[in-house]
GROMACS .gro file of C-alpha atoms in nm:
model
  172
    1UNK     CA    1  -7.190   1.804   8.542
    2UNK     CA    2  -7.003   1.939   8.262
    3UNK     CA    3  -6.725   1.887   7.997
    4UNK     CA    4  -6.416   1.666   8.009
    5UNK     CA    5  -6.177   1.956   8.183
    6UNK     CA    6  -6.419   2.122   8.334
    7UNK     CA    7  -6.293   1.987   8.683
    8UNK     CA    8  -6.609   1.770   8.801
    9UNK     CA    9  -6.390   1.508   8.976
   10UNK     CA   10  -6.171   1.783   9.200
   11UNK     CA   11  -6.489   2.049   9.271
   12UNK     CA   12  -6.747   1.724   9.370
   13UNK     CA   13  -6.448   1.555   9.541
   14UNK     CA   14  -6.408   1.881   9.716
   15UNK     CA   15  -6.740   1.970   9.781
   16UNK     CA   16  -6.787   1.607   9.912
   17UNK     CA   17  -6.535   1.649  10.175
   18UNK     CA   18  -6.633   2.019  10.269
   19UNK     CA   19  -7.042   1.888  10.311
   20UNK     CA   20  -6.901   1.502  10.470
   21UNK     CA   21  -7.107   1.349  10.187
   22UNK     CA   22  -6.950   1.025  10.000
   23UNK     CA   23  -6.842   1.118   9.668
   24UNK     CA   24  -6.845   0.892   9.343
   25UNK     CA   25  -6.642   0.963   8.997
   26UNK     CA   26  -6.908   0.872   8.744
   27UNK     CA   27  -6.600   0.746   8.530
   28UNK     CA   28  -6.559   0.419   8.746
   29UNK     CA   29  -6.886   0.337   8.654
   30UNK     CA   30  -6.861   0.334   8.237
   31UNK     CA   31  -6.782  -0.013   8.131
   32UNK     CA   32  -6.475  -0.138   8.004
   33UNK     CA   33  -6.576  -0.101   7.629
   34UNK     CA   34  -6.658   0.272   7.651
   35UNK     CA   35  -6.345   0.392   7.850
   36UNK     CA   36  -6.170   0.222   7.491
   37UNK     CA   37  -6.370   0.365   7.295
   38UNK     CA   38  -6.318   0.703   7.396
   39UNK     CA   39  -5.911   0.625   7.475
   40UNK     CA   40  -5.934   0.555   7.108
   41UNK     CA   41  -6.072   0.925   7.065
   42UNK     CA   42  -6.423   0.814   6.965
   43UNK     CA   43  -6.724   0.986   7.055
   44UNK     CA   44  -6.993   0.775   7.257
   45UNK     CA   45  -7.331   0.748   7.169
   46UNK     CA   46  -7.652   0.717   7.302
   47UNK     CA   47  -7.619   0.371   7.314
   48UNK     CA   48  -7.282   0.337   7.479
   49UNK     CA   49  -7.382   0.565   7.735
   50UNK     CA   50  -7.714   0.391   7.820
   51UNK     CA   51  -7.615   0.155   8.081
   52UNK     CA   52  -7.355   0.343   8.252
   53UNK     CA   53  -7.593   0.617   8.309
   54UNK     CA   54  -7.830   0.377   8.431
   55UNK     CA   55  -7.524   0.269   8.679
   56UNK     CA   56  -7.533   0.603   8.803
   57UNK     CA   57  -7.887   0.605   8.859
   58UNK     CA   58  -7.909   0.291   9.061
   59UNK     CA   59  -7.638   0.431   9.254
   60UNK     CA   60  -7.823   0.771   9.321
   61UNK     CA   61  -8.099   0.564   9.432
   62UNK     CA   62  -7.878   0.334   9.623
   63UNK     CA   63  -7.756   0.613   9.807
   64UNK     CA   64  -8.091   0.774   9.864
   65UNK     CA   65  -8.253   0.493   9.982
   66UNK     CA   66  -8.024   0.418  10.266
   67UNK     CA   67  -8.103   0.788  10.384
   68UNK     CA   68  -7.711   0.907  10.289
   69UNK     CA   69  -7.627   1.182  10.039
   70UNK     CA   70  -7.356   1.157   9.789
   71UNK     CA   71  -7.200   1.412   9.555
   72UNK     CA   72  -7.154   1.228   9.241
   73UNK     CA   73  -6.939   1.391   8.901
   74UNK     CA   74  -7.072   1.290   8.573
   75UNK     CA   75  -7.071   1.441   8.247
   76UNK     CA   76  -7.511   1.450   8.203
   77UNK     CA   77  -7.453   1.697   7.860
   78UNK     CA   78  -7.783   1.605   7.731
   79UNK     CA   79  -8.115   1.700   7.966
   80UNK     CA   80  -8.206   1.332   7.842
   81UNK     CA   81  -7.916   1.215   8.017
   82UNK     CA   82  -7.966   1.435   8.321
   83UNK     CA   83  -8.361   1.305   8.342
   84UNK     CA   84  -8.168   0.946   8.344
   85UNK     CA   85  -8.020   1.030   8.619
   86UNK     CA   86  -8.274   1.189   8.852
   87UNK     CA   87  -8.569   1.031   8.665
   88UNK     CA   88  -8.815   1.241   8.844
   89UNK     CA   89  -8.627   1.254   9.204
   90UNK     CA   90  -8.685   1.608   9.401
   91UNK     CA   91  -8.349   1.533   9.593
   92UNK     CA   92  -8.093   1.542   9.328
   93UNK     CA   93  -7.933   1.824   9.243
   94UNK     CA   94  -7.740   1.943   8.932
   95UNK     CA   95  -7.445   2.123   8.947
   96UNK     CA   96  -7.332   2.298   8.602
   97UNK     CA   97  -6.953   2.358   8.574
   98UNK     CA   98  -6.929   2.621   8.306
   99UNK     CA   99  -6.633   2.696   8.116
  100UNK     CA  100  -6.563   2.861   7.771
  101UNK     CA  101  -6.372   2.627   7.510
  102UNK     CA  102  -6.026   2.778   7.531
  103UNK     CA  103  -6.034   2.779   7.921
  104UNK     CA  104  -6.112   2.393   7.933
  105UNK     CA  105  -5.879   2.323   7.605
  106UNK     CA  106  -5.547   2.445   7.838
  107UNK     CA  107  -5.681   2.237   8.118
  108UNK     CA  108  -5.681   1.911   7.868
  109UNK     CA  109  -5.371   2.021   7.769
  110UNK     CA  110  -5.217   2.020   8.093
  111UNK     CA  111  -5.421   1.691   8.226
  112UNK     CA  112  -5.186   1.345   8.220
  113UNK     CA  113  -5.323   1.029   8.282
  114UNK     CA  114  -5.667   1.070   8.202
  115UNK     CA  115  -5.852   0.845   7.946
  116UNK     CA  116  -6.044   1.124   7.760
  117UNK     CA  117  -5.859   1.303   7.462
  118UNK     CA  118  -5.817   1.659   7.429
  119UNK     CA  119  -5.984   1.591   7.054
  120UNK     CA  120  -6.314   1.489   7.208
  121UNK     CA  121  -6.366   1.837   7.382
  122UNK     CA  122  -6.512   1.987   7.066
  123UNK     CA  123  -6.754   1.683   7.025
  124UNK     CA  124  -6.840   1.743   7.378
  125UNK     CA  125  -6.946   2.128   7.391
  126UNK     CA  126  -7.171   2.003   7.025
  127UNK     CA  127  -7.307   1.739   7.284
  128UNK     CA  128  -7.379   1.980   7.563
  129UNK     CA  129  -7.677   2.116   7.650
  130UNK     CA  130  -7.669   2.331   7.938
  131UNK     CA  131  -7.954   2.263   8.191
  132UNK     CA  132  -8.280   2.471   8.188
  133UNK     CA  133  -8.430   2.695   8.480
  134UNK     CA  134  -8.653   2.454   8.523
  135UNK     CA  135  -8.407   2.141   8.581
  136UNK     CA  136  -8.348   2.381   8.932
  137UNK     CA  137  -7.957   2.385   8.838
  138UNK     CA  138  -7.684   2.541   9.054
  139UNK     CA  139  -7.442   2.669   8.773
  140UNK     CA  140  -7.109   2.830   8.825
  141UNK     CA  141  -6.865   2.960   8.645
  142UNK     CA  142  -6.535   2.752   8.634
  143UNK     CA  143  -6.292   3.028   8.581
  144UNK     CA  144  -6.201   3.112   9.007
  145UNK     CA  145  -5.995   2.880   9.255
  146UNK     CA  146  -6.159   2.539   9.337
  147UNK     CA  147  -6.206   2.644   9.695
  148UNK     CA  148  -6.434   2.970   9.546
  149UNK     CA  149  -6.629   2.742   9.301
  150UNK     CA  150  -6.705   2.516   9.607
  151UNK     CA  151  -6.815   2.824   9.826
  152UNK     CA  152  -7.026   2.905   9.518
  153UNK     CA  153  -7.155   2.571   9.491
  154UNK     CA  154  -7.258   2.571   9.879
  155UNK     CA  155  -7.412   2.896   9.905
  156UNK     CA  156  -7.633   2.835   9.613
  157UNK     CA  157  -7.741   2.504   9.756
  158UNK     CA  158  -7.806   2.684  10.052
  159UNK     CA  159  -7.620   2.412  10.285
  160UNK     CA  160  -7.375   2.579  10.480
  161UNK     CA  161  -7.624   2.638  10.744
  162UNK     CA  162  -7.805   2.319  10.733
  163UNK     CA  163  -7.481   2.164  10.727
  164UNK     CA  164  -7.351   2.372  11.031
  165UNK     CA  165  -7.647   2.320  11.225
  166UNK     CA  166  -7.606   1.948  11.179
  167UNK     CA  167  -7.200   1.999  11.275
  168UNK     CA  168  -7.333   2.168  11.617
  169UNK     CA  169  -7.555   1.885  11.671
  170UNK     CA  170  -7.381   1.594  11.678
  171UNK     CA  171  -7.041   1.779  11.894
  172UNK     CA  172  -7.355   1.790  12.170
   0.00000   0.00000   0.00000
């Protein structure tokens, strides 16, 4: 989770591929009406964001229920959004991607293609609310190479070994 910028879609699509989990793009999963609203450079509110996080959620429980794991990058900048999304579950995970202003402002201002406007960014940090102790977050700091954020990422979750053991297992 984290700002526009802040590189959710390339750190959970790597750390996806590094832990051979499925990974998801929250984006694909806001309707039509909010992906023109904020092209437009409006804010969403509450109420736009309602039912695509409750896409995400049935998703996270999709995925849980069939026994697979999936890394999945969304926004969540409100812990109201973030209880949405793991509404009470003890196997989801949040993953804070933080970033000062400035550092995700040159980001935007590289990024082509994307939907999201660089004039939204300031809207978004008002919006965020980093998560507390007690939401059990892993947070790093986005200002090191992908690859070291997704080290970071592992070693806090503590799933390099698990994830080795598992590797070991099934080449037996």
């Amino acid at each position: 989770m984290g700002v526009s910028g802040s590189g959710k879609s390339t750190i959970a699509g790597m750390l996806a591929e590094r832990l051979r989990w499925k990974f998801e793009d929250g984006d694909r999963f806001h309707p039509a009406g909010n992906i023109a609203k904020m092209s437009a450079g409006h804010p969403l509110t509450d109420e736009d964001r309602r039912p695509w996080l409750q896409a995400i959620a049935d998703e996270i429980d999709r995925v849980c229920n069939a026994g697979d794991r999936a890394v999945i990058a969304c926004s969540a900048l409100k812990r109201a959004y973030r209880d949405v999304l793991a509404h009470g579950r003890d196997d989801v995970r949040i993953v804070f991607l933080d970033g000062t202003q400035e550092l995700i402002a040159n980001r935007l201002a590289a990024r082509k293609g994307h939907f999201m406007p660089q004039g939204l960014l300031a809207s978004q940090f008002r919006t965020l609310e980093p998560p507390a102790e007690n939401e059990d977050p892993v947070t790093v700091s986005i200002d090191a190479p992908v690859e070291a954020i997704v080290d970071d990422i592992v070693r806090q979750l503590r799933l390099a070994a698990a994830e080795a053991d598992a590797d070991r297992r099934n080449r037996l």
